[in-house]
Amino acid sequence: MKIEISRQNNLSGEIKVPGDKSISHRAVILSSLARGQSRIRGFLESEDCLHTVEIFRQLGIKINKQKKGVYTVSGSGLDGLQEPQSVLDCGNSGTGMRILTGLLSAQSFYSVLTGDKSLCQRPMERIISPLEQMGAQIWSRRGGMAPLSVRGQKLAPLNYELPVASAQVKSSLIMAGLASGEPLTITEPGFSRDHTERMLKNSGVPLDKEKLTISLPGGRYKLTPLDIKIPGDISSAAFFIAAALITENSSIILKNVGLNPTRSGFLEVIDKMGGSIDILNKRKTAGEPVGDLQVKSSSLSGIEIRGDIIPRLIDEIPVIAVLAARAEGRTLIRDAEELRVKETDRIEAMVNELSKMGVSIAEYEDGMIIEGPSDLQKGDLFRSYGDHRVAMSLAVAGLCRKKKMTITNCECINTSFPEFEEVLAELIN
Ligand code: S3P
């Protein structure tokens, strides 16, 4: 599938972005571990999250779709999973694979996890190593890569300092601690998204959080079923926020966007760049802050983005690179080496594709430097690298171009946002 796109100004209207991907994964996982029936509304029906649903069905959990975005899950408790008869396919999802490996390490059965070509090239040593410290038995391909084969075990307590601020690693270890019933203390080097912790607390698990340290006391936990309405995904909203900022005479409203502070670094960046964005109607849904966002065309300036904010906007950096290309002056992004091990090497991908558009951009091992503004007019054929966020970021850049551009290999958008083009079309008049 390819996307063809060219200049669009006057974006207007009110849109809703689909449910949060991180929260959708966790809602299925934790409802499957609760005892009783949970209801999930606003579930993101993208390929990544549907792979997680399918995996829990293979683990013996009854999951029914009521209507679009509404699912019921009949959880059978922390010891209620069954040995799968076949390999578990996580698709493109690092979140699915990493969190599930932690959970499956502590089961009384054997399982094998695999994924697509990109996922089977991503680093899994970061979860294998601490899980092995707990006594987990995990086999991987050379270099700690999937497929992973897990012989479930009784695990030991863990006290561990994470070398990277990663919600996937953190959540994987929390799952191992939860399923093993052994005490667990983990400390992160910086704040990463905290949806797992919030949802576990809502499920009645006595998880303790003191700044960057999380602990579980050990014992037999009982999770209460969830009745959850998942907020819109700020990482999907980011594409339309960026689109409204860099096109002329635009003014849009995004309804019901998740504003969890461990995810909202993007809004802080927009504010610093001089973007016009107002948060309306702040409220809480499912233990998560949400609000509506009003965004208007703006003149942007380059800024420095580095340090602790990086994990709080890690998935938005590709689209921030597009904003930086349109902004006046220099934008410096550092401390973002994690981008190299996402669905693709996102530093390389964005530097290559924005260079083709004529942007003055160079890479560092841990980031990039961009001199704006550029009119983005050069080139006509661009690549997604099979990465959903690269594909959608390039499409946003295309909205500024007089000349039509084509982005190839865009099926990957289905992993997080199958309705991206339809939602964009709602804003075009
Ligand atoms: C996610 C955590 C982030 C993010 C990913 C989703 C999650 O990865 O990039 O898209 O749901 O836990 P890391 O925690 O590895 O940085």
Short mmCIF file of C-alpha atoms and ligand atoms in Angstrom, two decimals:
data_model
loop_
_atom_site.label_atom_id
_atom_site.label_comp_id
_atom_site.label_asym_id
_atom_site.label_seq_id
_atom_site.Cartn_x
_atom_site.Cartn_y
_atom_site.Cartn_z
CA MET A 1 0.00 0.00 0.00
CA LYS A 2 1.26 3.48 -0.80
CA ILE A 3 0.16 6.92 0.32
CA GLU A 4 0.06 9.82 -2.14
CA ILE A 5 -0.16 13.24 -0.62
CA SER A 6 0.34 16.93 -1.41
CA ARG A 7 -0.41 20.38 -0.04
CA GLN A 8 -3.49 20.80 2.12
CA ASN A 9 -4.22 23.97 4.03
CA ASN A 10 -7.28 24.98 6.09
CA LEU A 11 -7.44 21.76 8.10
CA SER A 12 -10.52 22.03 10.28
CA GLY A 13 -13.00 20.01 12.28
CA GLU A 14 -13.25 17.84 15.32
CA ILE A 15 -11.76 14.35 15.34
CA LYS A 16 -11.35 11.41 17.70
CA VAL A 17 -8.17 9.39 17.57
CA PRO A 18 -8.33 5.64 18.30
CA GLY A 19 -7.66 4.09 21.70
CA ASP A 20 -4.21 4.12 23.24
CA LYS A 21 -2.03 1.25 22.03
CA SER A 22 -0.03 0.78 25.23
CA ILE A 23 -3.17 0.82 27.37
CA SER A 24 -5.04 -1.52 24.99
CA HIS A 25 -2.32 -4.19 25.29
CA ARG A 26 -2.27 -3.89 29.06
CA ALA A 27 -6.07 -3.96 29.35
CA VAL A 28 -6.21 -7.34 27.58
CA ILE A 29 -3.31 -8.72 29.60
CA LEU A 30 -4.57 -7.64 33.02
CA SER A 31 -8.22 -8.59 32.33
CA SER A 32 -7.02 -12.04 31.32
CA LEU A 33 -5.25 -12.34 34.69
CA ALA A 34 -8.22 -11.08 36.74
CA ARG A 35 -10.82 -13.55 37.88
CA GLY A 36 -14.18 -12.74 36.29
CA GLN A 37 -15.50 -10.74 33.39
CA SER A 38 -13.90 -7.47 32.34
CA ARG A 39 -15.23 -5.00 29.82
CA ILE A 40 -12.92 -2.91 27.65
CA ARG A 41 -14.27 0.03 25.65
CA GLY A 42 -12.25 2.12 23.22
CA PHE A 43 -9.95 -0.83 22.51
CA LEU A 44 -7.51 -0.17 19.67
CA GLU A 45 -8.29 -2.67 16.93
CA SER A 46 -4.89 -2.43 15.28
CA GLU A 47 -2.72 -5.37 14.27
CA ASP A 48 -0.40 -5.09 17.29
CA CYS A 49 -3.21 -5.21 19.85
CA LEU A 50 -5.18 -7.86 17.96
CA HIS A 51 -2.10 -10.09 18.10
CA THR A 52 -2.20 -9.79 21.89
CA VAL A 53 -5.91 -10.71 21.90
CA GLU A 54 -5.18 -13.78 19.76
CA ILE A 55 -2.33 -14.84 22.04
CA PHE A 56 -4.56 -14.76 25.13
CA ARG A 57 -7.14 -16.83 23.26
CA GLN A 58 -4.35 -19.37 22.61
CA LEU A 59 -3.61 -19.26 26.35
CA GLY A 60 -7.19 -20.35 27.00
CA ILE A 61 -8.89 -17.00 27.73
CA LYS A 62 -12.34 -16.30 26.30
CA ILE A 63 -12.34 -12.89 24.65
CA ASN A 64 -15.43 -11.69 22.79
CA LYS A 65 -15.87 -8.68 20.60
CA GLN A 66 -19.25 -7.04 21.35
CA LYS A 67 -18.97 -4.28 18.77
CA LYS A 68 -16.25 -2.02 17.36
CA GLY A 69 -13.76 -1.30 20.15
CA VAL A 70 -15.80 -3.10 22.83
CA TYR A 71 -14.52 -6.42 24.16
CA THR A 72 -15.34 -8.68 27.08
CA VAL A 73 -12.63 -10.81 28.61
CA SER A 74 -13.40 -13.77 30.90
CA GLY A 75 -10.26 -13.86 33.00
CA SER A 76 -9.42 -16.97 34.96
CA GLY A 77 -7.03 -15.60 37.58
CA LEU A 78 -3.27 -15.41 37.84
CA ASP A 79 -2.91 -19.18 37.67
CA GLY A 80 -5.56 -19.69 35.00
CA LEU A 81 -3.54 -19.60 31.77
CA GLN A 82 -3.20 -22.80 29.74
CA GLU A 83 -0.26 -24.07 27.73
CA PRO A 84 -0.62 -22.91 24.12
CA GLN A 85 -0.60 -25.62 21.48
CA SER A 86 1.27 -23.53 18.99
CA VAL A 87 3.72 -20.69 18.62
CA LEU A 88 2.51 -17.27 19.87
CA ASP A 89 2.81 -14.57 17.21
CA CYS A 90 3.34 -11.01 18.48
CA GLY A 91 3.41 -9.55 14.95
CA ASN A 92 5.30 -6.24 14.96
CA SER A 93 4.80 -5.57 18.65
CA GLY A 94 7.78 -5.16 20.98
CA THR A 95 5.35 -4.33 23.79
CA GLY A 96 3.46 -7.59 23.30
CA MET A 97 6.59 -9.72 23.13
CA ARG A 98 8.43 -8.16 26.04
CA ILE A 99 5.51 -8.03 28.46
CA LEU A 100 4.39 -11.55 27.58
CA THR A 101 7.85 -13.03 28.00
CA GLY A 102 7.88 -11.81 31.61
CA LEU A 103 4.45 -13.27 32.25
CA LEU A 104 5.17 -16.59 30.54
CA SER A 105 8.50 -17.04 32.35
CA ALA A 106 6.58 -17.65 35.57
CA GLN A 107 3.97 -20.10 34.20
CA SER A 108 4.00 -23.85 34.71
CA PHE A 109 4.21 -24.52 30.97
CA TYR A 110 6.29 -24.09 27.85
CA SER A 111 5.71 -21.46 25.19
CA VAL A 112 7.38 -19.97 22.13
CA LEU A 113 7.05 -16.33 21.07
CA THR A 114 7.79 -15.02 17.63
CA GLY A 115 7.05 -11.97 15.49
CA ASP A 116 7.60 -10.40 12.10
CA LYS A 117 10.99 -9.70 10.52
CA SER A 118 11.41 -6.38 12.32
CA LEU A 119 10.47 -7.75 15.75
CA CYS A 120 12.83 -10.71 15.32
CA GLN A 121 15.69 -8.23 14.90
CA ARG A 122 14.95 -6.17 18.02
CA PRO A 123 16.92 -6.58 21.26
CA MET A 124 15.37 -8.96 23.78
CA GLU A 125 18.48 -9.35 25.95
CA ARG A 126 17.24 -6.38 27.97
CA ILE A 127 14.41 -8.58 29.31
CA ILE A 128 16.13 -11.96 29.11
CA SER A 129 18.99 -10.92 31.38
CA PRO A 130 16.93 -9.69 34.40
CA LEU A 131 14.40 -12.49 33.94
CA GLU A 132 17.28 -14.99 34.05
CA GLN A 133 18.37 -13.38 37.31
CA MET A 134 14.96 -14.46 38.60
CA GLY A 135 15.67 -18.01 37.41
CA ALA A 136 13.72 -17.82 34.14
CA GLN A 137 14.65 -20.25 31.36
CA ILE A 138 14.55 -18.47 28.04
CA TRP A 139 16.28 -19.44 24.80
CA SER A 140 16.78 -16.94 22.01
CA ARG A 141 18.52 -16.67 18.67
CA ARG A 142 22.10 -15.42 18.71
CA GLY A 143 22.29 -11.84 19.96
CA GLY A 144 19.22 -12.27 22.18
CA MET A 145 16.69 -12.14 19.38
CA ALA A 146 13.30 -13.77 18.87
CA PRO A 147 11.88 -16.34 18.41
CA LEU A 148 12.05 -16.86 22.16
CA SER A 149 11.37 -20.16 23.76
CA VAL A 150 10.28 -20.02 27.39
CA ARG A 151 10.17 -22.92 29.82
CA GLY A 152 8.01 -21.55 32.63
CA GLN A 153 9.54 -21.83 36.10
CA LYS A 154 9.07 -20.96 39.70
CA LEU A 155 10.93 -17.64 39.87
CA ALA A 156 13.00 -16.00 42.62
CA PRO A 157 12.74 -12.44 44.01
CA LEU A 158 14.39 -9.64 42.05
CA ASN A 159 16.07 -6.37 42.96
CA TYR A 160 17.15 -4.72 39.72
CA GLU A 161 18.22 -1.38 38.26
CA LEU A 162 17.14 -0.96 34.67
CA PRO A 163 19.94 0.32 32.41
CA VAL A 164 17.39 2.06 30.12
CA ALA A 165 14.13 3.87 30.92
CA SER A 166 11.84 1.39 29.18
CA ALA A 167 8.20 0.76 30.02
CA GLN A 168 8.36 -2.50 28.12
CA VAL A 169 11.23 -3.86 30.23
CA LYS A 170 9.70 -2.49 33.43
CA SER A 171 6.31 -4.06 32.62
CA SER A 172 7.88 -7.37 31.65
CA LEU A 173 9.55 -7.62 35.05
CA ILE A 174 6.41 -6.49 36.88
CA MET A 175 4.50 -9.28 35.11
CA ALA A 176 7.11 -11.84 36.17
CA GLY A 177 6.88 -10.59 39.78
CA LEU A 178 3.10 -10.61 39.68
CA ALA A 179 2.81 -14.13 38.26
CA SER A 180 5.55 -15.60 40.46
CA GLY A 181 4.26 -14.04 43.68
CA GLU A 182 7.86 -13.28 44.67
CA PRO A 183 8.95 -9.84 45.97
CA LEU A 184 10.24 -7.50 43.28
CA THR A 185 11.99 -4.13 43.42
CA ILE A 186 13.02 -2.36 40.23
CA THR A 187 14.46 1.11 39.68
CA GLU A 188 14.40 2.99 36.40
CA PRO A 189 16.99 5.60 35.37
CA GLY A 190 14.16 7.96 34.28
CA PHE A 191 10.38 8.07 34.06
CA SER A 192 8.87 5.88 31.34
CA ARG A 193 5.15 5.40 30.72
CA ASP A 194 3.38 4.15 33.85
CA HIS A 195 0.17 2.59 32.47
CA THR A 196 0.99 -0.84 33.93
CA GLU A 197 1.39 0.58 37.42
CA ARG A 198 -1.81 2.64 37.20
CA MET A 199 -3.85 -0.28 35.92
CA LEU A 200 -2.49 -2.72 38.51
CA LYS A 201 -3.35 -0.31 41.30
CA ASN A 202 -6.88 -0.03 39.86
CA SER A 203 -7.04 -3.83 39.87
CA GLY A 204 -6.26 -3.91 43.60
CA VAL A 205 -2.61 -5.04 43.44
CA PRO A 206 -0.52 -3.56 46.31
CA LEU A 207 2.14 -2.10 44.05
CA ASP A 208 4.26 0.59 45.61
CA LYS A 209 5.90 3.40 43.70
CA GLU A 210 8.45 5.72 45.24
CA LYS A 211 9.83 8.10 42.59
CA LEU A 212 11.70 5.79 40.18
CA THR A 213 11.44 2.64 42.29
CA ILE A 214 8.58 0.18 42.02
CA SER A 215 8.00 -2.71 44.36
CA LEU A 216 5.66 -5.62 44.70
CA PRO A 217 5.60 -7.20 48.17
CA GLY A 218 5.15 -10.82 47.02
CA GLY A 219 2.27 -13.12 47.87
CA ARG A 220 -0.79 -14.36 46.04
CA TYR A 221 -2.34 -11.36 44.30
CA LYS A 222 -5.94 -11.22 43.18
CA LEU A 223 -6.77 -8.87 40.34
CA THR A 224 -10.29 -7.47 40.19
CA PRO A 225 -11.88 -7.40 36.72
CA LEU A 226 -11.70 -4.12 34.82
CA ASP A 227 -14.42 -1.95 33.38
CA ILE A 228 -12.25 0.39 31.40
CA LYS A 229 -12.73 3.09 28.78
CA ILE A 230 -9.42 3.58 27.01
CA PRO A 231 -8.43 7.18 26.20
CA GLY A 232 -7.33 8.25 22.71
CA ASP A 233 -3.67 7.65 21.92
CA ILE A 234 -1.54 10.80 22.22
CA SER A 235 1.02 9.16 19.91
CA SER A 236 -1.63 8.93 17.16
CA ALA A 237 -2.94 12.42 17.99
CA ALA A 238 0.60 13.76 17.49
CA PHE A 239 0.34 13.38 13.69
CA PHE A 240 -2.74 15.60 13.45
CA ILE A 241 -1.40 18.08 16.00
CA ALA A 242 1.69 18.41 13.82
CA ALA A 243 -0.43 18.61 10.66
CA ALA A 244 -2.48 21.51 12.03
CA LEU A 245 0.62 23.35 13.26
CA ILE A 246 2.50 23.30 9.94
CA THR A 247 -0.33 23.89 7.46
CA GLU A 248 -1.87 27.33 6.83
CA ASN A 249 -5.17 28.54 8.31
CA SER A 250 -5.77 25.33 10.23
CA SER A 251 -7.70 24.96 13.46
CA ILE A 252 -8.70 21.53 14.73
CA ILE A 253 -10.01 19.87 17.87
CA LEU A 254 -8.94 16.40 19.00
CA LYS A 255 -11.36 14.87 21.48
CA ASN A 256 -10.54 12.59 24.39
CA VAL A 257 -6.74 12.41 24.15
CA GLY A 258 -4.75 10.68 26.91
CA LEU A 259 -2.56 13.20 28.75
CA ASN A 260 -0.62 10.95 31.10
CA PRO A 261 2.44 13.02 32.17
CA THR A 262 4.76 10.10 31.33
CA ARG A 263 3.52 10.38 27.72
CA SER A 264 2.94 14.08 27.18
CA GLY A 265 6.48 15.38 26.56
CA PHE A 266 5.33 16.12 23.00
CA LEU A 267 2.95 18.84 24.25
CA GLU A 268 5.77 20.46 26.23
CA VAL A 269 7.91 20.48 23.08
CA ILE A 270 5.13 22.08 21.02
CA ASP A 271 4.72 24.74 23.66
CA LYS A 272 8.47 25.49 23.66
CA MET A 273 8.53 25.63 19.85
CA GLY A 274 5.77 28.28 19.97
CA GLY A 275 2.88 26.08 18.78
CA SER A 276 -0.66 27.09 19.63
CA ILE A 277 -2.26 24.28 21.58
CA ASP A 278 -4.92 24.53 24.28
CA ILE A 279 -6.07 21.76 26.55
CA LEU A 280 -9.82 21.85 27.15
CA ASN A 281 -12.09 19.89 29.43
CA LYS A 282 -9.42 18.08 31.50
CA ARG A 283 -10.77 14.98 33.23
CA LYS A 284 -9.83 11.44 34.27
CA THR A 285 -10.80 8.17 32.58
CA ALA A 286 -9.65 4.73 33.75
CA GLY A 287 -7.16 6.31 36.17
CA GLU A 288 -5.59 8.26 33.29
CA PRO A 289 -5.79 12.05 32.71
CA VAL A 290 -7.51 12.98 29.41
CA GLY A 291 -8.56 16.17 27.69
CA ASP A 292 -9.56 17.72 24.36
CA LEU A 293 -6.90 19.58 22.40
CA GLN A 294 -7.38 22.64 20.23
CA VAL A 295 -4.53 23.22 17.79
CA LYS A 296 -3.98 26.09 15.34
CA SER A 297 -1.46 26.85 12.58
CA SER A 298 1.66 28.33 14.16
CA SER A 299 5.10 29.71 13.41
CA LEU A 300 7.53 27.38 15.12
CA SER A 301 11.10 27.86 16.36
CA GLY A 302 13.82 25.27 16.77
CA ILE A 303 14.68 24.05 20.28
CA GLU A 304 16.89 21.56 22.14
CA ILE A 305 15.30 18.29 23.22
CA ARG A 306 17.40 16.04 25.42
CA GLY A 307 17.63 14.32 28.80
CA ASP A 308 14.72 13.14 30.94
CA ILE A 309 12.02 14.27 28.54
CA ILE A 310 13.11 11.75 25.87
CA PRO A 311 11.29 8.64 27.24
CA ARG A 312 8.16 10.81 27.63
CA LEU A 313 8.05 11.55 23.88
CA ILE A 314 10.08 8.70 22.41
CA ASP A 315 7.42 7.65 19.86
CA GLU A 316 6.79 11.24 18.74
CA ILE A 317 10.37 12.02 17.69
CA PRO A 318 9.83 11.15 14.00
CA VAL A 319 7.01 13.69 13.73
CA ILE A 320 8.96 16.19 15.87
CA ALA A 321 11.69 15.94 13.20
CA VAL A 322 9.10 17.06 10.63
CA LEU A 323 8.05 20.01 12.83
CA ALA A 324 11.71 20.91 13.30
CA ALA A 325 12.22 20.91 9.53
CA ARG A 326 9.46 23.53 9.22
CA ALA A 327 10.62 25.55 12.25
CA GLU A 328 12.85 28.63 12.12
CA GLY A 329 16.35 27.82 13.37
CA ARG A 330 18.12 24.81 14.79
CA THR A 331 16.57 21.84 16.58
CA LEU A 332 18.86 19.48 18.43
CA ILE A 333 17.62 16.06 19.58
CA ARG A 334 20.01 14.03 21.77
CA ASP A 335 19.86 11.13 24.27
CA ALA A 336 17.48 9.34 21.94
CA GLU A 337 19.63 6.30 21.03
CA GLU A 338 16.60 4.08 21.76
CA LEU A 339 15.22 5.23 18.40
CA ARG A 340 17.79 3.01 16.73
CA VAL A 341 16.11 -0.15 18.10
CA LYS A 342 12.45 0.66 17.44
CA GLU A 343 10.43 -0.92 14.61
CA THR A 344 13.23 0.40 12.40
CA ASP A 345 16.22 2.63 13.04
CA ARG A 346 14.12 5.78 13.23
CA ILE A 347 17.12 8.15 13.28
CA GLU A 348 18.44 6.75 10.02
CA ALA A 349 14.98 6.60 8.45
CA MET A 350 14.00 10.20 9.25
CA VAL A 351 17.43 11.65 8.37
CA ASN A 352 17.42 9.85 4.99
CA GLU A 353 13.86 10.72 4.02
CA LEU A 354 13.91 14.34 5.22
CA SER A 355 17.26 14.86 3.43
CA LYS A 356 15.58 13.70 0.23
CA MET A 357 12.98 16.45 0.78
CA GLY A 358 15.81 18.98 0.93
CA VAL A 359 15.96 19.40 4.70
CA SER A 360 19.31 20.28 6.25
CA ILE A 361 19.54 17.41 8.75
CA ALA A 362 22.38 15.30 10.15
CA GLU A 363 22.52 12.39 12.53
CA TYR A 364 24.26 11.71 15.83
CA GLU A 365 24.52 8.25 17.29
CA ASP A 366 21.83 9.34 19.77
CA GLY A 367 19.80 11.87 17.82
CA MET A 368 19.75 14.45 15.05
CA ILE A 369 20.29 18.11 14.27
CA ILE A 370 17.93 19.96 11.96
CA GLU A 371 18.32 23.45 10.49
CA GLY A 372 14.99 24.91 9.49
CA PRO A 373 12.97 26.12 7.87
CA SER A 374 12.79 23.95 4.78
CA ASP A 375 9.96 24.01 2.26
CA LEU A 376 10.19 20.20 1.96
CA GLN A 377 9.68 20.42 -1.81
CA LYS A 378 12.42 18.11 -3.14
CA GLY A 379 12.10 14.44 -4.15
CA ASP A 380 8.94 12.57 -4.95
CA LEU A 381 9.33 8.97 -3.80
CA PHE A 382 9.82 8.17 -0.12
CA ARG A 383 10.11 5.01 2.01
CA SER A 384 8.42 4.06 5.27
CA TYR A 385 11.08 1.46 6.21
CA GLY A 386 8.09 -0.69 7.24
CA ASP A 387 7.67 1.54 10.31
CA HIS A 388 4.22 2.97 11.04
CA ARG A 389 5.46 6.12 12.75
CA VAL A 390 7.91 6.91 9.96
CA ALA A 391 5.14 6.43 7.35
CA MET A 392 2.66 8.74 9.14
CA SER A 393 5.33 11.36 9.90
CA LEU A 394 6.28 11.54 6.22
CA ALA A 395 2.60 11.85 5.29
CA VAL A 396 2.36 14.88 7.60
CA ALA A 397 5.37 16.44 5.86
CA GLY A 398 3.59 15.84 2.54
CA LEU A 399 0.79 18.21 3.57
CA CYS A 400 3.21 21.15 3.07
CA ARG A 401 4.32 20.20 -0.44
CA LYS A 402 3.10 21.77 -3.68
CA LYS A 403 4.28 18.68 -5.52
CA LYS A 404 2.64 15.31 -4.89
CA MET A 405 4.76 12.77 -3.03
CA THR A 406 4.45 9.00 -2.73
CA ILE A 407 5.32 7.00 0.35
CA THR A 408 5.74 3.29 -0.33
CA ASN A 409 5.19 0.27 1.89
CA CYS A 410 2.59 1.85 4.17
CA GLU A 411 0.73 -1.32 5.28
CA CYS A 412 2.72 -0.91 8.51
CA ILE A 413 0.30 1.86 9.52
CA ASN A 414 -2.17 -0.91 10.38
CA THR A 415 -0.02 -1.92 13.35
CA SER A 416 -1.12 1.16 15.31
CA PHE A 417 -3.59 3.26 13.33
CA PRO A 418 -5.56 1.51 10.54
CA GLU A 419 -7.88 4.52 10.14
CA PHE A 420 -5.13 7.12 9.76
CA GLU A 421 -6.04 8.16 6.21
CA GLU A 422 -9.77 8.30 6.95
CA VAL A 423 -9.25 10.50 10.02
CA LEU A 424 -6.94 12.79 8.04
CA ALA A 425 -9.57 13.05 5.31
CA GLU A 426 -12.09 14.28 7.92
CA LEU A 427 -9.89 17.35 8.45
CA ILE A 428 -9.48 18.20 4.77
CA ASN A 429 -12.16 20.48 3.38
C1 S3P B 1 5.69 1.09 24.96
C2 S3P B 1 6.87 1.60 25.43
C3 S3P B 1 7.84 2.32 24.59
C4 S3P B 1 7.25 2.75 23.25
C5 S3P B 1 6.41 1.68 22.64
C6 S3P B 1 5.28 1.26 23.56
C7 S3P B 1 4.80 0.36 25.89
O1 S3P B 1 8.97 1.48 24.38
O2 S3P B 1 8.27 3.14 22.36
O3 S3P B 1 5.85 2.16 21.42
O4 S3P B 1 3.61 0.18 25.59
O5 S3P B 1 5.29 -0.03 26.96
P1 S3P B 1 10.14 1.37 25.48
O6 S3P B 1 9.49 1.25 26.77
O7 S3P B 1 10.95 0.17 25.15
O8 S3P B 1 10.94 2.63 25.30
#
